[in-house]
PDB file of C-alpha atoms in Angstrom:
ATOM      1  CA  MET A   1     -12.736  10.649  24.350  1.00 61.00           C
ATOM      2  CA  SER A   2     -13.904  10.221  20.854  1.00 86.00           C
ATOM      3  CA  ARG A   3     -13.534   7.262  18.636  1.00 95.00           C
ATOM      4  CA  ARG A   4     -10.577   7.490  16.725  1.00 98.00           C
ATOM      5  CA  VAL A   5      -9.544   5.768  13.205  1.00 99.00           C
ATOM      6  CA  ILE A   6      -5.908   5.467  12.605  1.00 99.00           C
ATOM      7  CA  PHE A   7      -4.335   4.241   9.515  1.00 99.00           C
ATOM      8  CA  PHE A   8      -0.592   2.243   9.362  1.00 99.00           C
ATOM      9  CA  ASP A   9       1.796   1.848   6.810  1.00 97.00           C
ATOM     10  CA  ILE A  10       3.401  -1.874   7.050  1.00 98.00           C
ATOM     11  CA  ASP A  11       7.425  -1.744   6.285  1.00 94.00           C
ATOM     12  CA  GLY A  12       9.057   0.348   8.750  1.00 96.00           C
ATOM     13  CA  THR A  13       6.303   1.641  10.535  1.00 98.00           C
ATOM     14  CA  LEU A  14       4.390  -1.498  11.587  1.00 98.00           C
ATOM     15  CA  SER A  15       7.045  -3.999  10.790  1.00 98.00           C
ATOM     16  CA  THR A  16      10.870  -3.881  10.608  1.00 96.00           C
ATOM     17  CA  GLU A  17      12.145  -3.412   7.514  1.00 90.00           C
ATOM     18  CA  THR A  18      15.568  -5.526   8.355  1.00 89.00           C
ATOM     19  CA  ASP A  19      13.667  -8.813   9.861  1.00 90.00           C
ATOM     20  CA  PHE A  20       9.957  -8.282   9.474  1.00 92.00           C
ATOM     21  CA  THR A  21       9.006  -8.730  12.605  1.00 96.00           C
ATOM     22  CA  VAL A  22       6.240  -6.868  14.842  1.00 98.00           C
ATOM     23  CA  PRO A  23       7.818  -5.541  17.993  1.00 98.00           C
ATOM     24  CA  GLU A  24       6.094  -6.657  20.975  1.00 98.00           C
ATOM     25  CA  SER A  25       5.290  -2.576  22.079  1.00 98.00           C
ATOM     26  CA  THR A  26       3.349  -2.481  19.258  1.00 99.00           C
ATOM     27  CA  LYS A  27       0.983  -5.406  19.441  1.00 98.00           C
ATOM     28  CA  LYS A  28       0.606  -4.128  23.013  1.00 99.00           C
ATOM     29  CA  ALA A  29      -0.024  -0.615  21.247  1.00 99.00           C
ATOM     30  CA  ILE A  30      -2.405  -2.277  19.094  1.00 99.00           C
ATOM     31  CA  LYS A  31      -4.488  -4.378  21.612  1.00 98.00           C
ATOM     32  CA  LEU A  32      -4.784  -1.541  23.699  1.00 98.00           C
ATOM     33  CA  ALA A  33      -6.260   0.909  21.381  1.00 99.00           C
ATOM     34  CA  GLN A  34      -8.848  -1.570  20.578  1.00 98.00           C
ATOM     35  CA  ASP A  35      -9.821  -2.392  23.956  1.00 98.00           C
ATOM     36  CA  ASN A  36     -10.411   1.665  24.185  1.00 98.00           C
ATOM     37  CA  GLY A  37     -12.607   1.346  21.159  1.00 98.00           C
ATOM     38  CA  HIS A  38     -10.807   2.908  18.403  1.00 99.00           C
ATOM     39  CA  ILE A  39     -10.679   1.384  14.689  1.00 99.00           C
ATOM     40  CA  LEU A  40      -7.453   0.650  13.248  1.00 99.00           C
ATOM     41  CA  MET A  41      -6.545   0.026  10.002  1.00 99.00           C
ATOM     42  CA  VAL A  42      -3.713  -0.906   7.339  1.00 99.00           C
ATOM     43  CA  ASN A  43      -3.201   1.668   4.604  1.00 99.00           C
ATOM     44  CA  THR A  44      -0.644   0.259   1.945  1.00 97.00           C
ATOM     45  CA  GLY A  45       0.150  -0.137  -1.488  1.00 95.00           C
ATOM     46  CA  ARG A  46      -0.073  -3.816  -1.771  1.00 96.00           C
ATOM     47  CA  THR A  47      -2.985  -5.839  -2.433  1.00 98.00           C
ATOM     48  CA  ILE A  48      -4.280  -8.158   0.083  1.00 98.00           C
ATOM     49  CA  CYS A  49      -2.835 -11.051  -1.348  1.00 97.00           C
ATOM     50  CA  ILE A  50       0.839  -9.787  -0.335  1.00 96.00           C
ATOM     51  CA  ILE A  51       0.189  -8.862   3.151  1.00 96.00           C
ATOM     52  CA  GLU A  52       2.165 -11.108   5.357  1.00 94.00           C
ATOM     53  CA  ASP A  53       0.806 -13.459   7.862  1.00 94.00           C
ATOM     54  CA  VAL A  54       2.772 -11.633  10.699  1.00 96.00           C
ATOM     55  CA  ILE A  55       0.578  -8.668   9.613  1.00 98.00           C
ATOM     56  CA  LYS A  56      -2.609 -10.220   9.280  1.00 97.00           C
ATOM     57  CA  GLU A  57      -1.989 -11.667  13.198  1.00 97.00           C
ATOM     58  CA  LEU A  58      -2.179  -8.729  14.495  1.00 98.00           C
ATOM     59  CA  GLY A  59      -5.707  -8.492  14.128  1.00 98.00           C
ATOM     60  CA  LEU A  60      -6.634  -5.073  13.046  1.00 98.00           C
ATOM     61  CA  ASP A  61     -10.022  -4.046  11.999  1.00 99.00           C
ATOM     62  CA  GLY A  62      -9.013  -4.192   8.184  1.00 99.00           C
ATOM     63  CA  TYR A  63      -7.415  -3.408   4.868  1.00 99.00           C
ATOM     64  CA  ILE A  64      -7.026  -0.186   2.804  1.00 99.00           C
ATOM     65  CA  CYS A  65      -4.958  -1.763  -0.020  1.00 98.00           C
ATOM     66  CA  GLY A  66      -3.584  -0.965  -3.396  1.00 97.00           C
ATOM     67  CA  CYS A  67      -3.025   2.439  -2.663  1.00 96.00           C
ATOM     68  CA  GLY A  68      -7.634   2.856  -1.939  1.00 98.00           C
ATOM     69  CA  THR A  69      -8.460   0.676  -4.811  1.00 98.00           C
ATOM     70  CA  ASN A  70      -9.544  -2.435  -2.422  1.00 98.00           C
ATOM     71  CA  ILE A  71     -10.760  -1.981   1.322  1.00 99.00           C
ATOM     72  CA  TYR A  72     -11.871  -4.989   3.952  1.00 99.00           C
ATOM     73  CA  TYR A  73     -13.384  -4.374   6.997  1.00 99.00           C
ATOM     74  CA  HIS A  74     -14.125  -6.538   9.394  1.00 98.00           C
ATOM     75  CA  GLY A  75     -13.388  -9.409   7.187  1.00 96.00           C
ATOM     76  CA  LYS A  76     -15.487  -8.297   4.428  1.00 98.00           C
ATOM     77  CA  GLU A  77     -14.582  -6.344   1.051  1.00 98.00           C
ATOM     78  CA  ILE A  78     -16.616  -3.317   1.213  1.00 99.00           C
ATOM     79  CA  TYR A  79     -15.068  -1.339  -1.566  1.00 98.00           C
ATOM     80  CA  HIS A  80     -13.248  -2.435  -4.702  1.00 98.00           C
ATOM     81  CA  ALA A  81     -12.335  -0.238  -7.431  1.00 96.00           C
ATOM     82  CA  LYS A  82     -11.796  -2.250 -10.680  1.00 96.00           C
ATOM     83  CA  LEU A  83     -10.072  -1.516 -14.074  1.00 97.00           C
ATOM     84  CA  PRO A  84     -12.431  -1.723 -16.961  1.00 97.00           C
ATOM     85  CA  SER A  85     -11.625  -5.237 -19.004  1.00 96.00           C
ATOM     86  CA  GLU A  86     -10.381  -3.467 -22.410  1.00 97.00           C
ATOM     87  CA  LEU A  87      -7.930  -1.517 -20.151  1.00 98.00           C
ATOM     88  CA  LYS A  88      -6.386  -3.983 -18.765  1.00 98.00           C
ATOM     89  CA  LYS A  89      -6.014  -6.087 -21.565  1.00 97.00           C
ATOM     90  CA  GLY A  90      -4.398  -2.970 -23.336  1.00 98.00           C
ATOM     91  CA  ILE A  91      -2.001  -2.543 -20.717  1.00 98.00           C
ATOM     92  CA  VAL A  92      -0.971  -6.347 -21.243  1.00 98.00           C
ATOM     93  CA  ASN A  93      -0.645  -6.223 -24.916  1.00 98.00           C
ATOM     94  CA  LYS A  94       1.231  -2.787 -24.527  1.00 98.00           C
ATOM     95  CA  ALA A  95       3.845  -4.429 -21.634  1.00 97.00           C
ATOM     96  CA  VAL A  96       4.585  -7.246 -23.752  1.00 97.00           C
ATOM     97  CA  GLU A  97       4.694  -5.132 -27.230  1.00 97.00           C
ATOM     98  CA  LEU A  98       7.304  -2.782 -25.333  1.00 97.00           C
ATOM     99  CA  ASP A  99       8.870  -6.021 -23.606  1.00 96.00           C
ATOM    100  CA  ILE A 100       8.460  -4.112 -20.373  1.00 97.00           C
ATOM    101  CA  ASP A 101       8.666  -5.593 -17.061  1.00 98.00           C
ATOM    102  CA  ALA A 102       5.023  -5.173 -15.775  1.00 98.00           C
ATOM    103  CA  VAL A 103       4.255  -6.738 -12.360  1.00 99.00           C
ATOM    104  CA  LEU A 104       0.456  -6.723 -11.875  1.00 99.00           C
ATOM    105  CA  GLU A 105      -0.919  -6.582  -8.704  1.00 98.00           C
ATOM    106  CA  GLY A 106      -4.433  -8.342  -7.823  1.00 98.00           C
ATOM    107  CA  PRO A 107      -6.417  -9.687  -5.227  1.00 98.00           C
ATOM    108  CA  GLU A 108      -5.880 -13.170  -5.445  1.00 98.00           C
ATOM    109  CA  SER A 109      -2.781 -13.232  -7.405  1.00 98.00           C
ATOM    110  CA  ILE A 110       0.350 -11.356  -8.946  1.00 99.00           C
ATOM    111  CA  TYR A 111       0.786 -11.689 -12.831  1.00 99.00           C
ATOM    112  CA  PHE A 112       4.325 -11.630 -14.095  1.00 99.00           C
ATOM    113  CA  PRO A 113       5.609 -11.523 -17.862  1.00 98.00           C
ATOM    114  CA  GLU A 114       6.316 -14.858 -19.417  1.00 96.00           C
ATOM    115  CA  THR A 115      10.296 -13.722 -19.593  1.00 96.00           C
ATOM    116  CA  ILE A 116      11.201 -11.361 -17.390  1.00 97.00           C
ATOM    117  CA  LYS A 117      14.312  -9.098 -18.039  1.00 95.00           C
ATOM    118  CA  THR A 118      15.414  -7.494 -14.449  1.00 95.00           C
ATOM    119  CA  LYS A 119      16.778  -9.012 -11.541  1.00 96.00           C
ATOM    120  CA  THR A 120      14.938  -7.061  -9.285  1.00 96.00           C
ATOM    121  CA  VAL A 121      11.478  -8.453 -10.643  1.00 98.00           C
ATOM    122  CA  GLN A 122      13.195 -12.043 -10.732  1.00 98.00           C
ATOM    123  CA  GLU A 123      13.332 -11.554  -7.223  1.00 97.00           C
ATOM    124  CA  ILE A 124      10.230 -10.306  -6.070  1.00 97.00           C
ATOM    125  CA  LYS A 125       8.608 -12.980  -8.037  1.00 98.00           C
ATOM    126  CA  GLU A 126      10.560 -15.395  -6.318  1.00 97.00           C
ATOM    127  CA  ARG A 127       9.957 -14.202  -2.829  1.00 94.00           C
ATOM    128  CA  TYR A 128       6.546 -14.029  -3.639  1.00 96.00           C
ATOM    129  CA  SER A 129       6.408 -17.662  -4.489  1.00 96.00           C
ATOM    130  CA  ASP A 130       8.542 -18.544  -0.939  1.00 93.00           C
ATOM    131  CA  ILE A 131       5.268 -17.183   1.081  1.00 91.00           C
ATOM    132  CA  LYS A 132       2.894 -18.965  -1.322  1.00 94.00           C
ATOM    133  CA  VAL A 133       1.538 -15.961  -2.996  1.00 97.00           C
ATOM    134  CA  ASN A 134      -0.066 -17.270  -6.568  1.00 98.00           C
ATOM    135  CA  VAL A 135       2.434 -15.843  -9.610  1.00 98.00           C
ATOM    136  CA  PRO A 136       0.780 -16.550 -12.591  1.00 98.00           C
ATOM    137  CA  VAL A 137       2.060 -15.637 -16.135  1.00 98.00           C
ATOM    138  CA  TYR A 138       0.069 -13.115 -18.525  1.00 98.00           C
ATOM    139  CA  TYR A 139       0.395 -13.213 -21.888  1.00 97.00           C
ATOM    140  CA  LYS A 140      -0.749 -11.133 -25.151  1.00 96.00           C
ATOM    141  CA  ASP A 141      -4.497 -10.327 -24.836  1.00 95.00           C
ATOM    142  CA  ASP A 142      -5.116 -11.480 -21.558  1.00 95.00           C
ATOM    143  CA  GLU A 143      -7.380  -9.954 -19.117  1.00 92.00           C
ATOM    144  CA  PRO A 144      -5.578 -10.388 -15.333  1.00 96.00           C
ATOM    145  CA  ASN A 145      -7.846  -9.451 -12.603  1.00 97.00           C
ATOM    146  CA  PHE A 146      -5.373  -6.622 -11.090  1.00 98.00           C
ATOM    147  CA  ASP A 147      -5.871  -2.988  -9.810  1.00 97.00           C
ATOM    148  CA  LYS A 148      -2.783  -1.723  -9.995  1.00 98.00           C
ATOM    149  CA  PHE A 149       0.872  -2.591 -11.216  1.00 98.00           C
ATOM    150  CA  THR A 150       4.521  -1.639 -11.095  1.00 97.00           C
ATOM    151  CA  ALA A 151       6.704  -1.518 -13.892  1.00 98.00           C
ATOM    152  CA  TRP A 152      10.660  -2.016 -14.349  1.00 97.00           C
ATOM    153  CA  TYR A 153      12.619  -1.142 -17.350  1.00 95.00           C
ATOM    154  CA  THR A 154      16.048  -0.301 -18.284  1.00 94.00           C
ATOM    155  CA  PRO A 155      17.520   2.595 -20.523  1.00 93.00           C
ATOM    156  CA  GLU A 156      16.391   0.907 -23.638  1.00 94.00           C
ATOM    157  CA  ASP A 157      13.034   0.526 -23.127  1.00 95.00           C
ATOM    158  CA  ASP A 158      10.140   2.644 -24.521  1.00 96.00           C
ATOM    159  CA  ILE A 159       9.003   3.434 -21.586  1.00 97.00           C
ATOM    160  CA  GLU A 160       7.454   7.299 -22.282  1.00 97.00           C
ATOM    161  CA  SER A 161       5.261   5.285 -24.885  1.00 97.00           C
ATOM    162  CA  PHE A 162       3.958   3.097 -22.557  1.00 97.00           C
ATOM    163  CA  LYS A 163       3.093   5.721 -20.068  1.00 98.00           C
ATOM    164  CA  ASP A 164       1.573   8.001 -22.950  1.00 98.00           C
ATOM    165  CA  ALA A 165      -0.810   5.368 -23.573  1.00 97.00           C
ATOM    166  CA  PHE A 166      -2.872   5.084 -20.742  1.00 98.00           C
ATOM    167  CA  LYS A 167      -1.814   8.560 -19.574  1.00 97.00           C
ATOM    168  CA  ASP A 168      -5.980   9.294 -19.591  1.00 97.00           C
ATOM    169  CA  ASP A 169      -6.711   6.554 -16.877  1.00 98.00           C
ATOM    170  CA  LEU A 170      -3.728   5.610 -15.032  1.00 98.00           C
ATOM    171  CA  GLU A 171      -1.334   7.861 -12.669  1.00 96.00           C
ATOM    172  CA  TYR A 172       2.277   7.449 -12.756  1.00 96.00           C
ATOM    173  CA  ILE A 173       4.262   7.734  -9.191  1.00 92.00           C
ATOM    174  CA  GLN A 174       8.307   7.610 -10.053  1.00 92.00           C
ATOM    175  CA  ARG A 175       9.586   5.240  -7.040  1.00 89.00           C
ATOM    176  CA  ALA A 176      13.119   4.859  -8.649  1.00 90.00           C
ATOM    177  CA  GLU A 177      15.299   5.575 -11.770  1.00 93.00           C
ATOM    178  CA  ASP A 178      13.888   2.427 -13.321  1.00 94.00           C
ATOM    179  CA  PHE A 179      10.495   1.846 -11.465  1.00 94.00           C
ATOM    180  CA  ILE A 180       7.132   3.181 -11.275  1.00 96.00           C
ATOM    181  CA  GLU A 181       4.120   2.429  -9.711  1.00 95.00           C
ATOM    182  CA  VAL A 182       1.054   3.016 -11.794  1.00 97.00           C
ATOM    183  CA  VAL A 183      -2.396   2.974  -9.880  1.00 96.00           C
ATOM    184  CA  PRO A 184      -5.954   4.529 -11.603  1.00 97.00           C
ATOM    185  CA  LYS A 185      -6.348   8.089 -11.664  1.00 95.00           C
ATOM    186  CA  ASP A 186      -7.663   9.504  -8.529  1.00 93.00           C
ATOM    187  CA  CYS A 187      -6.679   6.657  -6.359  1.00 96.00           C
ATOM    188  CA  SER A 188      -4.270   7.129  -3.544  1.00 96.00           C
ATOM    189  CA  LYS A 189      -3.838   6.159   0.068  1.00 97.00           C
ATOM    190  CA  ALA A 190      -5.784   9.615   0.524  1.00 98.00           C
ATOM    191  CA  THR A 191      -8.900   8.600  -1.249  1.00 98.00           C
ATOM    192  CA  GLY A 192      -8.811   5.383   0.504  1.00 98.00           C
ATOM    193  CA  ILE A 193      -8.915   7.073   3.811  1.00 99.00           C
ATOM    194  CA  GLN A 194     -11.821   9.343   2.237  1.00 99.00           C
ATOM    195  CA  THR A 195     -13.661   6.195   0.946  1.00 99.00           C
ATOM    196  CA  PHE A 196     -13.818   4.169   4.048  1.00 99.00           C
ATOM    197  CA  ILE A 197     -15.045   7.188   6.696  1.00 99.00           C
ATOM    198  CA  ASP A 198     -17.634   7.652   4.334  1.00 99.00           C
ATOM    199  CA  LEU A 199     -18.840   4.052   3.947  1.00 98.00           C
ATOM    200  CA  ILE A 200     -18.685   3.790   8.221  1.00 98.00           C
ATOM    201  CA  GLY A 201     -19.623   7.230   8.601  1.00 98.00           C
ATOM    202  CA  ALA A 202     -16.662   8.608  10.516  1.00 97.00           C
ATOM    203  CA  SER A 203     -15.050  12.201  10.096  1.00 97.00           C
ATOM    204  CA  ILE A 204     -11.920  13.111   8.863  1.00 98.00           C
ATOM    205  CA  ASP A 205     -11.280  15.017  12.005  1.00 97.00           C
ATOM    206  CA  ASP A 206     -10.605  11.883  14.203  1.00 97.00           C
ATOM    207  CA  CYS A 207      -8.154  10.100  11.654  1.00 99.00           C
ATOM    208  CA  ILE A 208      -4.421   9.897  12.756  1.00 99.00           C
ATOM    209  CA  SER A 209      -2.057   8.494   9.843  1.00 99.00           C
ATOM    210  CA  ILE A 210       1.262   6.972  10.597  1.00 99.00           C
ATOM    211  CA  GLY A 211       4.173   6.188   8.188  1.00 98.00           C
ATOM    212  CA  ASP A 212       7.332   6.341   7.296  1.00 97.00           C
ATOM    213  CA  SER A 213       8.496   6.818   3.731  1.00 92.00           C
ATOM    214  CA  THR A 214       7.505   9.661   1.357  1.00 91.00           C
ATOM    215  CA  ASN A 215       4.915   7.286  -0.800  1.00 89.00           C
ATOM    216  CA  ASP A 216       2.900   7.994   2.785  1.00 95.00           C
ATOM    217  CA  LEU A 217       2.678  11.596   2.327  1.00 96.00           C
ATOM    218  CA  PRO A 218      -0.754  11.438   0.539  1.00 96.00           C
ATOM    219  CA  MET A 219      -2.340  10.121   3.636  1.00 98.00           C
ATOM    220  CA  LEU A 220       0.069  11.823   6.045  1.00 98.00           C
ATOM    221  CA  THR A 221      -0.963  14.964   4.445  1.00 98.00           C
ATOM    222  CA  TYR A 222      -4.825  14.140   4.386  1.00 99.00           C
ATOM    223  CA  THR A 223      -5.414  13.397   7.960  1.00 98.00           C
ATOM    224  CA  LYS A 224      -5.798  15.990  10.717  1.00 96.00           C
ATOM    225  CA  GLU A 225      -3.033  14.420  12.816  1.00 98.00           C
ATOM    226  CA  SER A 226      -0.315  12.723  11.426  1.00 99.00           C
ATOM    227  CA  VAL A 227       2.836  10.753  12.691  1.00 99.00           C
ATOM    228  CA  ALA A 228       6.187   9.782  11.458  1.00 99.00           C
ATOM    229  CA  MET A 229       8.165   7.182  12.533  1.00 98.00           C
ATOM    230  CA  GLY A 230      11.585   7.897  13.959  1.00 98.00           C
ATOM    231  CA  ASN A 231      13.576   5.738  11.680  1.00 97.00           C
ATOM    232  CA  SER A 232      11.341   7.667   8.546  1.00 96.00           C
ATOM    233  CA  ASN A 233      13.045   9.414   5.667  1.00 92.00           C
ATOM    234  CA  PRO A 234      13.479  13.132   7.043  1.00 95.00           C
ATOM    235  CA  ASP A 235      11.738  14.718   4.341  1.00 93.00           C
ATOM    236  CA  LEU A 236       8.597  13.792   6.159  1.00 96.00           C
ATOM    237  CA  PHE A 237       9.049  15.357   8.898  1.00 98.00           C
ATOM    238  CA  ASP A 238       8.154  18.823   7.772  1.00 98.00           C
ATOM    239  CA  TYR A 239       4.435  17.381   6.879  1.00 98.00           C
ATOM    240  CA  VAL A 240       3.155  15.644   9.971  1.00 98.00           C
ATOM    241  CA  THR A 241       1.733  16.645  13.656  1.00 98.00           C
ATOM    242  CA  TYR A 242       4.402  14.472  15.380  1.00 99.00           C
ATOM    243  CA  ILE A 243       7.295  12.352  14.956  1.00 99.00           C
ATOM    244  CA  THR A 244       7.498   9.533  17.353  1.00 99.00           C
ATOM    245  CA  THR A 245      10.289   7.338  18.328  1.00 99.00           C
ATOM    246  CA  ASP A 246      11.813   4.522  16.107  1.00 98.00           C
ATOM    247  CA  ILE A 247       9.650   1.528  15.264  1.00 98.00           C
ATOM    248  CA  GLU A 248      12.045  -0.848  17.647  1.00 97.00           C
ATOM    249  CA  ASP A 249      11.836   1.965  20.093  1.00 98.00           C
ATOM    250  CA  ASN A 250       8.617   1.459  21.135  1.00 98.00           C
ATOM    251  CA  GLY A 251       7.699   4.199  18.265  1.00 98.00           C
ATOM    252  CA  ILE A 252       3.973   2.706  17.688  1.00 99.00           C
ATOM    253  CA  TYR A 253       3.236   2.983  21.336  1.00 99.00           C
ATOM    254  CA  ASN A 254       4.762   6.211  22.116  1.00 99.00           C
ATOM    255  CA  ALA A 255       2.536   7.590  18.779  1.00 99.00           C
ATOM    256  CA  LEU A 256      -0.515   6.219  20.364  1.00 99.00           C
ATOM    257  CA  LYS A 257       0.062   7.529  23.895  1.00 98.00           C
ATOM    258  CA  HIS A 258       0.655  10.560  22.537  1.00 98.00           C
ATOM    259  CA  PHE A 259      -2.744  10.947  21.033  1.00 98.00           C
ATOM    260  CA  ASN A 260      -4.343   9.545  24.096  1.00 97.00           C
ATOM    261  CA  VAL A 261      -5.576   6.549  21.886  1.00 98.00           C
ATOM    262  CA  ILE A 262      -3.993   4.408  24.860  1.00 98.00           C
TER     263      ILE A 262
END
């Protein structure tokens, strides 16, 4: 049996979305897969500081964070695509100027605007504070240490001017009517996979990706084998090579069993 490299989303894949717990069958499957010599990686849009302990306690081999911008393997950072200082300052100043609720995501901290307009962003800040994430405020001309960001806006906000200012450097992903995720050009969950396997000398033919939502499509369509959880958005089903059972119905265990990983 060849060594597989397996990439997992977090919410709805490794952990339940209702109470953020990891099923016992998932924990068992992870241990069996590692005992069999396979490499198991989280692949997430989150930066490392907002990956909860319940995920870190699983003992996976590493993390591809921030949509491919930052990679950790066996406890060490092995890749970091950093935004240029002038670009970071420009993003901060434009967000302040246009009064956009931009949440700047870095490896050590998540930065918030001085005045938060939207209820959702206020709730995000409170939730991160509750799990002991550092949540400093950014001001005009600051250069916080961040790799990607999200922006929440109202119909009155000039979001198009904001987007136009950085269109040559950034990619905008429309996550909801009032919410965009913003990453450096040419960074995604798919590029994160390629960067990682290049660094460790693995082949894309040995990779499996597992996810449950449309933001997982870049990795699900990139690897040779891919899995949609049974609880997935049904839009994924036409793009994957295998549909497993729900997360709480041994979904991860059954997926790894299907591919003879365990």
